[in-house]
mmCIF file of C-alpha atoms in Angstrom:
data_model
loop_
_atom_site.group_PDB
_atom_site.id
_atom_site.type_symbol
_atom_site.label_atom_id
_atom_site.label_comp_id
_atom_site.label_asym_id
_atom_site.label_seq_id
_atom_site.Cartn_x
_atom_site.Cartn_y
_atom_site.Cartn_z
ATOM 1 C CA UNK K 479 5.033 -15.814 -13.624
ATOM 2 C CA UNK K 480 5.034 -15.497 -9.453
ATOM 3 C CA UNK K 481 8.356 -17.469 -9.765
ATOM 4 C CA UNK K 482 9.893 -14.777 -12.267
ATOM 5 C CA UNK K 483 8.640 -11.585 -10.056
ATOM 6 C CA UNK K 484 10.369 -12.887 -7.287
ATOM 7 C CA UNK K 485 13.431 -13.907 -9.081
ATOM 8 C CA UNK K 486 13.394 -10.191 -10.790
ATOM 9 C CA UNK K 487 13.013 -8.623 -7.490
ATOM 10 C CA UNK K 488 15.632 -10.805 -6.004
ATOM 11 C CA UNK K 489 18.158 -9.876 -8.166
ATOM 12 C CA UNK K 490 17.245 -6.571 -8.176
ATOM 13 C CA UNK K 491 17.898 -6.066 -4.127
ATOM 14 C CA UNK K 492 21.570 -7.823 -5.072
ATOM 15 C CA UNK K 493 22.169 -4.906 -7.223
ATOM 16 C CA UNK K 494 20.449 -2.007 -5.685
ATOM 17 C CA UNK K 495 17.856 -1.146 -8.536
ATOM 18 C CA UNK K 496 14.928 0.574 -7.811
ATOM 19 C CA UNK K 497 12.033 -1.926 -9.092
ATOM 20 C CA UNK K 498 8.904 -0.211 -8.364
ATOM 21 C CA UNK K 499 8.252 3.451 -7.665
ATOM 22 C CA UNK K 500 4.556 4.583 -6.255
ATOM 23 C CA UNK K 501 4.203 8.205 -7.464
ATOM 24 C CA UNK K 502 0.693 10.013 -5.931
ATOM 25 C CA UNK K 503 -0.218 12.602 -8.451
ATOM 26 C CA UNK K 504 -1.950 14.312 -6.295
ATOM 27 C CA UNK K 505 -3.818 14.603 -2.920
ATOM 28 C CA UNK K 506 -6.535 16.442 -4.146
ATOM 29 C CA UNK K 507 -9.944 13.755 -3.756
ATOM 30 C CA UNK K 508 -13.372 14.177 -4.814
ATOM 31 C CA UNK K 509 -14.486 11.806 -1.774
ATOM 32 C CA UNK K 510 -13.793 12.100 1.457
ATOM 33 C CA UNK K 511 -12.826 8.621 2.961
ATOM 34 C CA UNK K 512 -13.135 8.379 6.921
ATOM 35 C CA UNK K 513 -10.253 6.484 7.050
ATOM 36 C CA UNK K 514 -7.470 8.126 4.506
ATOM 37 C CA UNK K 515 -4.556 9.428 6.123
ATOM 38 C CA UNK K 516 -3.609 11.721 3.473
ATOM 39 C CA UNK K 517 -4.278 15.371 3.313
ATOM 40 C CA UNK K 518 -6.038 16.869 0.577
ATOM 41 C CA UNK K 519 -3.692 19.817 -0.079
ATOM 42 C CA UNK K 520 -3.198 20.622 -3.512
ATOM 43 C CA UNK K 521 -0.888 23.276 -3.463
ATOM 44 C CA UNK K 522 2.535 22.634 -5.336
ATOM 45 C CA UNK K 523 1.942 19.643 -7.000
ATOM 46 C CA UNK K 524 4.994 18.300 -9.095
ATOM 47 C CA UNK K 525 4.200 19.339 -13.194
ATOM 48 C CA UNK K 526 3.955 17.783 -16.540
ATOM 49 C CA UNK K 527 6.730 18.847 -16.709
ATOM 50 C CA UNK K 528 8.580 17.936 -13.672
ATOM 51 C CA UNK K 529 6.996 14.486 -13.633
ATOM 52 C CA UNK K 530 7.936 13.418 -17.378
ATOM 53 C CA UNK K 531 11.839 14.331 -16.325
ATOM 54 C CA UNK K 532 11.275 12.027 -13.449
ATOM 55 C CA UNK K 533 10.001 9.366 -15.411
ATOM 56 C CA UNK K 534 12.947 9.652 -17.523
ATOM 57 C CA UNK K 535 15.286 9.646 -14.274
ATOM 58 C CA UNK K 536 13.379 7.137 -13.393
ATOM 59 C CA UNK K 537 13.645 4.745 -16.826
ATOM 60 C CA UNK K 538 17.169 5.422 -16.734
ATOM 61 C CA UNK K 539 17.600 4.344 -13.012
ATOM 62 C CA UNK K 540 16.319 1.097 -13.790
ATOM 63 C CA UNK K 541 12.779 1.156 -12.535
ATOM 64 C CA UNK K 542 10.176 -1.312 -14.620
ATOM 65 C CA UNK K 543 7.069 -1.419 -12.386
ATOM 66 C CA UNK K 544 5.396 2.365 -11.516
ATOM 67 C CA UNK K 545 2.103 3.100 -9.687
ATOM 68 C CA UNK K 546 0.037 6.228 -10.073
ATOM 69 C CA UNK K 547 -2.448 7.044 -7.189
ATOM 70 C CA UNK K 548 -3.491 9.647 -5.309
ATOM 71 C CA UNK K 549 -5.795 11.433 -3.639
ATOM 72 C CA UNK K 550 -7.503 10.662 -6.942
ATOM 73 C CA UNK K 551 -5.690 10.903 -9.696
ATOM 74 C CA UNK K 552 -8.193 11.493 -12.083
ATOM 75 C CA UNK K 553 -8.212 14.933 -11.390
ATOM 76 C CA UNK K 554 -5.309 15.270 -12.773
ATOM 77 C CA UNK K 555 -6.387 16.959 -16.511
ATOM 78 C CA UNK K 556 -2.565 15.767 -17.696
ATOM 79 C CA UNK K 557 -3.193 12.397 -16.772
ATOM 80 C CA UNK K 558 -3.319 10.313 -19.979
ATOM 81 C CA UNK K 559 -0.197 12.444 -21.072
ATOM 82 C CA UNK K 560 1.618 11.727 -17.996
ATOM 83 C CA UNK K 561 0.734 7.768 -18.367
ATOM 84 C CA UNK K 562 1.509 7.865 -22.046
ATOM 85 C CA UNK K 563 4.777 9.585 -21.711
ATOM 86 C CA UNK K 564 5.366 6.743 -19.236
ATOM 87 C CA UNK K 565 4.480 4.021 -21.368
ATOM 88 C CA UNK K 566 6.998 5.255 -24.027
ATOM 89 C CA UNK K 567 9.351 4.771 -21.186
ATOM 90 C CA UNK K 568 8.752 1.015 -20.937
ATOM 91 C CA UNK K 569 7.024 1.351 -17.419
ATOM 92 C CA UNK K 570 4.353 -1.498 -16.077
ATOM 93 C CA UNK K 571 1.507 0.425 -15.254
ATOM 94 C CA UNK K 572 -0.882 0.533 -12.163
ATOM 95 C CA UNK K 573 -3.576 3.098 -11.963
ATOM 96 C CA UNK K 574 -5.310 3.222 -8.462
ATOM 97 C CA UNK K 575 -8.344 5.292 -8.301
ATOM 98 C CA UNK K 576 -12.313 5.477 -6.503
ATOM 99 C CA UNK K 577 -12.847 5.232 -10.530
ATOM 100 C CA UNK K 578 -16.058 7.927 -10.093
ATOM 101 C CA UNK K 579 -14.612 10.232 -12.660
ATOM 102 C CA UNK K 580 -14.106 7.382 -15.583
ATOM 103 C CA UNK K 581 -15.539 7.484 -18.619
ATOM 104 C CA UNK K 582 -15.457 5.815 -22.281
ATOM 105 C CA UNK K 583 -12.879 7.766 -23.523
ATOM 106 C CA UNK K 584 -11.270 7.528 -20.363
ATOM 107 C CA UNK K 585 -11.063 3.519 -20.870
ATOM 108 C CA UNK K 586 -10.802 3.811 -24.375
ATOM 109 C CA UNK K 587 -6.499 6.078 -23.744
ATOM 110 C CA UNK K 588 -6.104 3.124 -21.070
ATOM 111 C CA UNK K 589 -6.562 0.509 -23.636
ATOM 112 C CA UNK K 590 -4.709 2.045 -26.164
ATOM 113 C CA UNK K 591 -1.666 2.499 -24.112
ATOM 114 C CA UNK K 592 -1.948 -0.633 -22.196
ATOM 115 C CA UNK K 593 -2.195 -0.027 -19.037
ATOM 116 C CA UNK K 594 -1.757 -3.350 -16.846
ATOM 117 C CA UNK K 595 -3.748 -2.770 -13.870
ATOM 118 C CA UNK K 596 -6.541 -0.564 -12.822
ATOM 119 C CA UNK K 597 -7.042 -0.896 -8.404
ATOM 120 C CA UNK K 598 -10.417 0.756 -7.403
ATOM 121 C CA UNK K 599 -11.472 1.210 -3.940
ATOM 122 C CA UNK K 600 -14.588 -0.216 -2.945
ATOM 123 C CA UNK K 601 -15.853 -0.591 0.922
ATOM 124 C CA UNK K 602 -19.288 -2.563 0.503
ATOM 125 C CA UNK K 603 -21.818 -3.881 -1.896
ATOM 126 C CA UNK K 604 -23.895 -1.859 -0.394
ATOM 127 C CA UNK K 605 -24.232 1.408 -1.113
ATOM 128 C CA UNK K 606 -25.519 2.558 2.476
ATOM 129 C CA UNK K 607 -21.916 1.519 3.713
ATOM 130 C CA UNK K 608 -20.067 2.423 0.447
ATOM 131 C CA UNK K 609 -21.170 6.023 0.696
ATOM 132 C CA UNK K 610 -21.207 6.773 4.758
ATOM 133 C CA UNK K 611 -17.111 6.265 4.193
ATOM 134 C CA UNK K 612 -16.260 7.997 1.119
ATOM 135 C CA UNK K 613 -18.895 10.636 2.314
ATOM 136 C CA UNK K 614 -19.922 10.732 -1.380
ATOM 137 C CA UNK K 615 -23.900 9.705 -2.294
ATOM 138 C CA UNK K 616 -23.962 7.298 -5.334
ATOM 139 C CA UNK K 617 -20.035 6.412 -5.630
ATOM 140 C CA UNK K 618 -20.707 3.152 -5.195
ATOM 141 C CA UNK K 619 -22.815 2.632 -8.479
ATOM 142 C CA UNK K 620 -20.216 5.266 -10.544
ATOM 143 C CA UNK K 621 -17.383 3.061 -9.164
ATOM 144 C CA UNK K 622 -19.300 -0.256 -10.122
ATOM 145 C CA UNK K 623 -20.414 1.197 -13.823
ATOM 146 C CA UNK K 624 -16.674 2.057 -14.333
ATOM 147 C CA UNK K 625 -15.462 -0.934 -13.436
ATOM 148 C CA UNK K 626 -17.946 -2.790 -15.968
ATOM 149 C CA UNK K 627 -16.739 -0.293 -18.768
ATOM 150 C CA UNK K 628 -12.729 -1.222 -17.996
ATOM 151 C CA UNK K 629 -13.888 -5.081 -17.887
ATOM 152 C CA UNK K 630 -15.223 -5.102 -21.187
ATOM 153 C CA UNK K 631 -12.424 -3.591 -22.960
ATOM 154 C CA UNK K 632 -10.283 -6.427 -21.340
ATOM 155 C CA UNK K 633 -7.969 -4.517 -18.985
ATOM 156 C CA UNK K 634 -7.204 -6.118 -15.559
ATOM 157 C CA UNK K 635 -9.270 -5.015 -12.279
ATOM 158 C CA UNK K 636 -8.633 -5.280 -9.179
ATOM 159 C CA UNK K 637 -11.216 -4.262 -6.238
ATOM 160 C CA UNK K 638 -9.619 -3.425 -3.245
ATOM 161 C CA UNK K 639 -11.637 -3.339 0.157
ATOM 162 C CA UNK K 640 -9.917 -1.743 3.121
ATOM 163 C CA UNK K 641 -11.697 -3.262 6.178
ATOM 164 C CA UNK K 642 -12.600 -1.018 9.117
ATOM 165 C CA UNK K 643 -15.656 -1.103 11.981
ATOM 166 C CA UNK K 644 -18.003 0.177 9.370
ATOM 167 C CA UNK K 645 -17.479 -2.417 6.847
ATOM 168 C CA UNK K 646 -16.226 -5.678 8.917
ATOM 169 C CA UNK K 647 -19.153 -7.600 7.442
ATOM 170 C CA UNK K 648 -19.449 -6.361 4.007
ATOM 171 C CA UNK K 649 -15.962 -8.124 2.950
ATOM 172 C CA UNK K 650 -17.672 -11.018 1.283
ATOM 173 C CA UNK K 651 -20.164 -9.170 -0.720
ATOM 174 C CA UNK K 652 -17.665 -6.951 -2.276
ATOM 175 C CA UNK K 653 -15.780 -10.604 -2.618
ATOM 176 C CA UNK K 654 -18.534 -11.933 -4.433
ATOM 177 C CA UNK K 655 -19.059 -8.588 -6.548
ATOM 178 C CA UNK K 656 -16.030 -8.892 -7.571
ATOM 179 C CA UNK K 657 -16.544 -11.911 -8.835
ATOM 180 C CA UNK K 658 -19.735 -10.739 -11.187
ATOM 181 C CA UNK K 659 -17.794 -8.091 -12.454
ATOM 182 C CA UNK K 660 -14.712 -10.115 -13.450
ATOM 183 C CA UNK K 661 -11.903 -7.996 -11.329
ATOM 184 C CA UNK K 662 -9.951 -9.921 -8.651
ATOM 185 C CA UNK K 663 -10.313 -8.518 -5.360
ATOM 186 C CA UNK K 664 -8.060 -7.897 -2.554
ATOM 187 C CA UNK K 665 -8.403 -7.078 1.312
ATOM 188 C CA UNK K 666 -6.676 -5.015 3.646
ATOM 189 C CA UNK K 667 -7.388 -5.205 7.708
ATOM 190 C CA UNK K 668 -4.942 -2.142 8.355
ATOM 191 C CA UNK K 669 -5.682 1.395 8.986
ATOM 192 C CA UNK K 670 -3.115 3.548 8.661
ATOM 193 C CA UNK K 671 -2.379 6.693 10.962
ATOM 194 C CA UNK K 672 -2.667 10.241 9.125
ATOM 195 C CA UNK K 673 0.425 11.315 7.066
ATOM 196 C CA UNK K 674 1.091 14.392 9.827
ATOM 197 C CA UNK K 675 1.501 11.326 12.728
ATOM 198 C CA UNK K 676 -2.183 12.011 13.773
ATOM 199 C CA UNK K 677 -3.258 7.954 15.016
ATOM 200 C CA UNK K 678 -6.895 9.090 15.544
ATOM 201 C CA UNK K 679 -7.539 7.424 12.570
ATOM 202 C CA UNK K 680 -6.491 3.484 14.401
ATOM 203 C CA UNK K 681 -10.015 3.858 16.554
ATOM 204 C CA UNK K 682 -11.814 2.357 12.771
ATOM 205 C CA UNK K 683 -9.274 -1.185 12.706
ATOM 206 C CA UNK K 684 -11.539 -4.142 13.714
ATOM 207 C CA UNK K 685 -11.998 -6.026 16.972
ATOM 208 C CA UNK K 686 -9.445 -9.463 17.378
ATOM 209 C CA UNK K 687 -12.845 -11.453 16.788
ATOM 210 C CA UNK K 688 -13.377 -9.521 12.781
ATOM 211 C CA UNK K 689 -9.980 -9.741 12.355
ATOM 212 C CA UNK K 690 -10.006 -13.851 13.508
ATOM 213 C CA UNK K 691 -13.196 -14.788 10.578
ATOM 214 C CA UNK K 692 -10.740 -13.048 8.177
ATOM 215 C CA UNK K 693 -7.956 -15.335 8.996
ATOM 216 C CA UNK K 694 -10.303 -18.204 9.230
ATOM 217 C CA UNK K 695 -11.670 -18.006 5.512
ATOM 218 C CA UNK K 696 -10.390 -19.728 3.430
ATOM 219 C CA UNK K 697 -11.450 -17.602 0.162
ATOM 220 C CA UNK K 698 -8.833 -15.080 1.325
ATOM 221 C CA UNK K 699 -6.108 -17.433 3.257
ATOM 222 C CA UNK K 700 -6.146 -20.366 1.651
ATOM 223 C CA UNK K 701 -4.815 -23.401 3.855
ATOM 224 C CA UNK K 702 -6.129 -22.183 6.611
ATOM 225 C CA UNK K 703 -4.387 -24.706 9.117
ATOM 226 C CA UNK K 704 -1.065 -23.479 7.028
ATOM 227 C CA UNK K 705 -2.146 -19.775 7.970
ATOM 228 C CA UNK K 706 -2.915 -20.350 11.468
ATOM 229 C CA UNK K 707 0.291 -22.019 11.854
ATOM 230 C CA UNK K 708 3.108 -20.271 14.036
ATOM 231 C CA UNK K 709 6.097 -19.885 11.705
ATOM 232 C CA UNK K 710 9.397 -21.530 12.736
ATOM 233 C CA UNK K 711 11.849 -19.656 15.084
ATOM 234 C CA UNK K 712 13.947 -17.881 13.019
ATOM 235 C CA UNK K 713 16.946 -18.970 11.978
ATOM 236 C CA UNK K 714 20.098 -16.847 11.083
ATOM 237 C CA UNK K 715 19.449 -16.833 6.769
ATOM 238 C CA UNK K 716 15.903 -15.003 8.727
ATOM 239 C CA UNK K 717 17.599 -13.029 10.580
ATOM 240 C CA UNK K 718 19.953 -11.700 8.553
ATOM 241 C CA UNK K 719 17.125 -10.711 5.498
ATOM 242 C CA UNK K 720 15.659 -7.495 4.781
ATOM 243 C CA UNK K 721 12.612 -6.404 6.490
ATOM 244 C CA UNK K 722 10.843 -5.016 3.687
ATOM 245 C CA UNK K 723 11.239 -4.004 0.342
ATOM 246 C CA UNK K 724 10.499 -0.540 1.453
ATOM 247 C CA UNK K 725 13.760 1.533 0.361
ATOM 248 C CA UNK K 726 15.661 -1.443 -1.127
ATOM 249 C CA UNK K 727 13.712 -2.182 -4.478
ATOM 250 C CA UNK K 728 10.920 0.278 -3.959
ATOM 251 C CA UNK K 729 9.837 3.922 -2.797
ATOM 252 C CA UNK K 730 7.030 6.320 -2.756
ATOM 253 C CA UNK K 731 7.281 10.200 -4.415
ATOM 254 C CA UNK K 732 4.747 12.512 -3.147
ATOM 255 C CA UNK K 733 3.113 15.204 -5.231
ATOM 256 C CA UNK K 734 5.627 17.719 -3.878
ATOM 257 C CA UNK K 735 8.455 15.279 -4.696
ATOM 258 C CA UNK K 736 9.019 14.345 -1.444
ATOM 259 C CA UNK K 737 10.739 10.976 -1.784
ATOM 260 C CA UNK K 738 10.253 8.409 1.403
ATOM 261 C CA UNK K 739 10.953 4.751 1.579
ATOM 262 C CA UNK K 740 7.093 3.814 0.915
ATOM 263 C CA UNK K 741 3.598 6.231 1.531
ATOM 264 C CA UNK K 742 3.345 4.011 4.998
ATOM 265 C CA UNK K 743 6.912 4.779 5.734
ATOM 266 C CA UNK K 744 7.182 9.049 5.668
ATOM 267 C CA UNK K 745 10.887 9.375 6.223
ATOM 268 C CA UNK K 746 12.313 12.270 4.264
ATOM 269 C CA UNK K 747 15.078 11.478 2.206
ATOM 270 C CA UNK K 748 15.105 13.774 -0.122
ATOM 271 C CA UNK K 749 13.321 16.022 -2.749
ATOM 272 C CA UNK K 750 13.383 15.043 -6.385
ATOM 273 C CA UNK K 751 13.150 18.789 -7.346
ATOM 274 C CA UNK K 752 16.410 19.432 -5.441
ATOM 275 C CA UNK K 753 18.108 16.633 -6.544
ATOM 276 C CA UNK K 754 18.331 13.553 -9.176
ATOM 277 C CA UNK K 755 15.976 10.499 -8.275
ATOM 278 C CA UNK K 756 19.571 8.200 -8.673
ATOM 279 C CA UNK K 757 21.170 10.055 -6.553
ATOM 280 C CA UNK K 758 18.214 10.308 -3.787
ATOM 281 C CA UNK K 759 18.300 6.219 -4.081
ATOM 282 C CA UNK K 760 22.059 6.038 -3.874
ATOM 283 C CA UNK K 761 23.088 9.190 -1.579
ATOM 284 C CA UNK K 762 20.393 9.225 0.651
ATOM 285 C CA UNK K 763 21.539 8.736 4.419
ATOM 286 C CA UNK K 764 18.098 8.495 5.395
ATOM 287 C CA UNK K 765 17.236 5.676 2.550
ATOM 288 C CA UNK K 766 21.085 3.957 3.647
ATOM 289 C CA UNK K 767 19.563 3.855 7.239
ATOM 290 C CA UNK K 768 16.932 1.847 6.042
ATOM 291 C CA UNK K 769 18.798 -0.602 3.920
ATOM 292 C CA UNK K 770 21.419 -1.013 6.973
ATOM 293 C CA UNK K 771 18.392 -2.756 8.951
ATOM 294 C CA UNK K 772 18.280 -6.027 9.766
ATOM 295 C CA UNK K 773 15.722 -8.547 11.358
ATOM 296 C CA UNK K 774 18.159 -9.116 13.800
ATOM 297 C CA UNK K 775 18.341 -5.158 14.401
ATOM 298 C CA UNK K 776 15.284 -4.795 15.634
ATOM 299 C CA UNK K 777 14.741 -3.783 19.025
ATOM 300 C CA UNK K 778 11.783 -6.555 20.677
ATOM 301 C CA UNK K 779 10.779 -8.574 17.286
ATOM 302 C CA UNK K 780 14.581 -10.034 16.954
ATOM 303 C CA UNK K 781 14.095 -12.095 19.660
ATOM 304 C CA UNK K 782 10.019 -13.079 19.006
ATOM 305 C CA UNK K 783 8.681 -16.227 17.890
ATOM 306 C CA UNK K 784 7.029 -14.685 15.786
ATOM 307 C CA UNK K 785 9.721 -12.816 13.528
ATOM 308 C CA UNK K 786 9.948 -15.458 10.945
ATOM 309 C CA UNK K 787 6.165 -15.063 9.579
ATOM 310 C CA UNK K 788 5.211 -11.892 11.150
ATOM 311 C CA UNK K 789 4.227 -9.137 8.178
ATOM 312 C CA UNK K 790 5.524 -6.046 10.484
ATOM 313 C CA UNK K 791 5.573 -3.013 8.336
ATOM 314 C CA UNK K 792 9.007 -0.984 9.054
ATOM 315 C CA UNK K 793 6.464 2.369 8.271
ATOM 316 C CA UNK K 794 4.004 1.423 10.628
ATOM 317 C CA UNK K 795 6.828 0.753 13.503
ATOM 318 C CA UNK K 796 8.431 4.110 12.363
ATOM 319 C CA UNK K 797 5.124 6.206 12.917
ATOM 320 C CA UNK K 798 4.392 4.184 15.871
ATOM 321 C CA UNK K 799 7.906 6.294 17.313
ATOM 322 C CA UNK K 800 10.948 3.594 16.298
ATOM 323 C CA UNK K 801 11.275 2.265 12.880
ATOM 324 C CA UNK K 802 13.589 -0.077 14.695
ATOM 325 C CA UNK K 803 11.210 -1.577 16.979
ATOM 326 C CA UNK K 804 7.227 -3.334 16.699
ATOM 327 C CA UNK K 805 4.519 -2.436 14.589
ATOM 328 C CA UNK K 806 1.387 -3.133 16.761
ATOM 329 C CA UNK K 807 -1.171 -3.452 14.486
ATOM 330 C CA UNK K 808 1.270 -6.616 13.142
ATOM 331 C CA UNK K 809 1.725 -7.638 16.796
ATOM 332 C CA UNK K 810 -2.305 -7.863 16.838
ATOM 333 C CA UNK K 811 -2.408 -9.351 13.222
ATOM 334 C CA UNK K 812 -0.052 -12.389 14.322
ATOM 335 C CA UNK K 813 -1.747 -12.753 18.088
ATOM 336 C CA UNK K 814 -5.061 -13.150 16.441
ATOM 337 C CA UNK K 815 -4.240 -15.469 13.734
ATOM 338 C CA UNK K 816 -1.941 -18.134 15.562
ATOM 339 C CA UNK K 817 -3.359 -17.223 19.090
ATOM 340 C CA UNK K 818 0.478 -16.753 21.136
ATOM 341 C CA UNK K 819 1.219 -12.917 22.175
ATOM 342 C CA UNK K 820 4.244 -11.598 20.355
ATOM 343 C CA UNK K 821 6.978 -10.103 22.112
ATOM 344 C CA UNK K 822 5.997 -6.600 22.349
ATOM 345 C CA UNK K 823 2.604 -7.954 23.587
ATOM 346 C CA UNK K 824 4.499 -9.619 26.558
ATOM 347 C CA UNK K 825 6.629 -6.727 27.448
ATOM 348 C CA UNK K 826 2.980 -4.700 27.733
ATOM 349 C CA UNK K 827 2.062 -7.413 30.673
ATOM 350 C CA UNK K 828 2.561 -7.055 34.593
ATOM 351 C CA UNK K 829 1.767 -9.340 37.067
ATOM 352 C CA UNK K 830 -0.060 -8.498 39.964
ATOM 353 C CA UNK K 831 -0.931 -10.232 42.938
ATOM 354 C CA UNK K 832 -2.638 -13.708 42.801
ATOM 355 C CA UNK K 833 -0.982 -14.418 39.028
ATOM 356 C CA UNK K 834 -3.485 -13.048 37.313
ATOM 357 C CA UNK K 835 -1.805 -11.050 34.226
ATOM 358 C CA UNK K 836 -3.387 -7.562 33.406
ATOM 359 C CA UNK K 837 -3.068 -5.480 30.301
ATOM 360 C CA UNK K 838 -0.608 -2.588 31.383
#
């Protein structure tokens, strides 16, 4: 199955086809995450209406795999229209959600319509933790008891755990949780800055000594002497790939329409309330920018050791100032986990007298 994703996404960079579009619904929340960098706005949020033409656009256009999020979408009263309509369309469905608001009949239109994969959010397996970050009391047990309900009508969970200071320990209880419940469970070490630029939000990422048991476990890694391993230098097939599949077989649509490469990557490039999604994908100079970029493009990380295994995010380097250049949160990911300073890390180095190398 891995081996026919990857030949399906393969073919569909060759020919330009959208794959995968991540729509948020909305930005409205009913918890109030300390890390989220979205704002919770929900003034002029795209319609039934407006979204079912999109989908069609979007059918048409060649897209097969769509996520739903948010804010939470579940707010959204036209939800199991907007998924059903969807569904008629032929889309692979992802729903991601905190899951609070779910109930039987809830689970029951999901089943029905076949809905692939439900992601939920949850930070601990402890609801002391759980609750200081989404801010909400009890989520954690509503989030659990809806997960139990989607598990025993057979759809596919998967937990999700963003990792921050508050939670750095917690990882392998929600790990194991998962586990009881019968959802697979995923982890993610990276904050993201707000939406609006804000990068407040990067004081919550965990210390290089969090970050190195992560890469050291080998319930989340794998080989771990494979992991640890510094990639190869890169050679010019490397160089001359695609970044990321941000803009070239995938995008993100906000609930205003705005359409940018990916949510991590908020470059306009257009408005699909001004204009056709196909034409967005295909007109775009913004989105043509994007797909121009090469490995070798890229200001510092062309020339790093690291370039050939490093997972730099072209968002992350864009809100950082340069989509062209490093991502440091990746720099910091790729330090930690094979223990040699990427390029960007050497370039913040001076020397001062006596040798001794100081942190500029």
């Amino acid at each position: 199955m891995a081996d026919l994703a990857d030949r399906l996404n393969r073919r569909a960079l060759d020919l330009g086809v959208p794959l995968g579009v991540h729509i948020d619904l909305t930005w409205r929340c009913n918890e109030r995450c300390i890390h989220c960098y979205l704002d919770h706005d929900g003034t002029d949020e795209l319609t039934t209406a407006e979204l079912r033409g999109l989908l069609d656009q979007m059918a048409d256009a060649g897209v097969f795999y769509l996520t739903l999020s948010g804010g939470e979408i579940f707010l959204r009263k036209d939800l199991s229209a907007i998924v059903r309509h969807a569904r008629a369309r032929g889309f692979d469905i992802k729903l991601k959600t905190n899951a609070i608001l779910i109930g039987e009949q809830d689970v029951a239109w999901m089943k029905e319509l076949g809905v692939h994969q439900v992601q939920v959010s949850v930070y601990s397996d402890r609801a002391e933790v759980h609750d200081a970050i989404t801010k909400v009391p009890g989520s954690l047990a509503r989030s659990v008891g809806a997960i139990r309900m989607l598990r025993e009508r057979g759809i596919k969970v998967v937990i999700a755990c963003v990792l921050m200071k508050q939670n750095a320990g917690d990882f392998a209880g929600v790990q194991t949780l998962a586990r009881e419940l019968g959802a697979e469970f995923t982890l993610d070490p990276t904050i993201t800055p707000h939406i609006n630029g804000d990068r407040s939000l990067l004081a919550l990422n965990v210390g290089r000594e969090d970050l190195g048991k992560i890469f050291r476990n080998q319930g989340l890694v794998g080989d771990v002497a494979k992991f640890l391993a510094p990639a190869p230098l890169p050679d010019d097939d490397v160089l001359d790939g695609t970044p990321c599949s941000a803009g070239h077989t995938s995008c993100y649509i906000s609930p205003r329409g705005d359409l940018y490469p990916c949510v991590q990557f908020p470059l306009d490039c257009g408005n699909v309330r001004t204009a056709r999604f196909l034409d967005i994908w295909r007109e775009s100079a913004a989105l043509n920018e994007v797909r121009a970029i090469r490995l070798r493009d890229l200001t510092t990380c062309s020339g790093c050791g690291h370039a050939g295994g490093c997972s730099r995010c072209p968002g992350l380097a864009y809100m950082e100032g340069n989509m062209y250049g490093p991502s440091s949160a990746d720099c910091e990911k790729s330090y930690v986990r094979t223990g040699v300073p990427s390029a960007n890390m050497m370039r913040g180095l001076v020397r001062i007298a006596g040798g001794v190398v100081v942190a500029r």
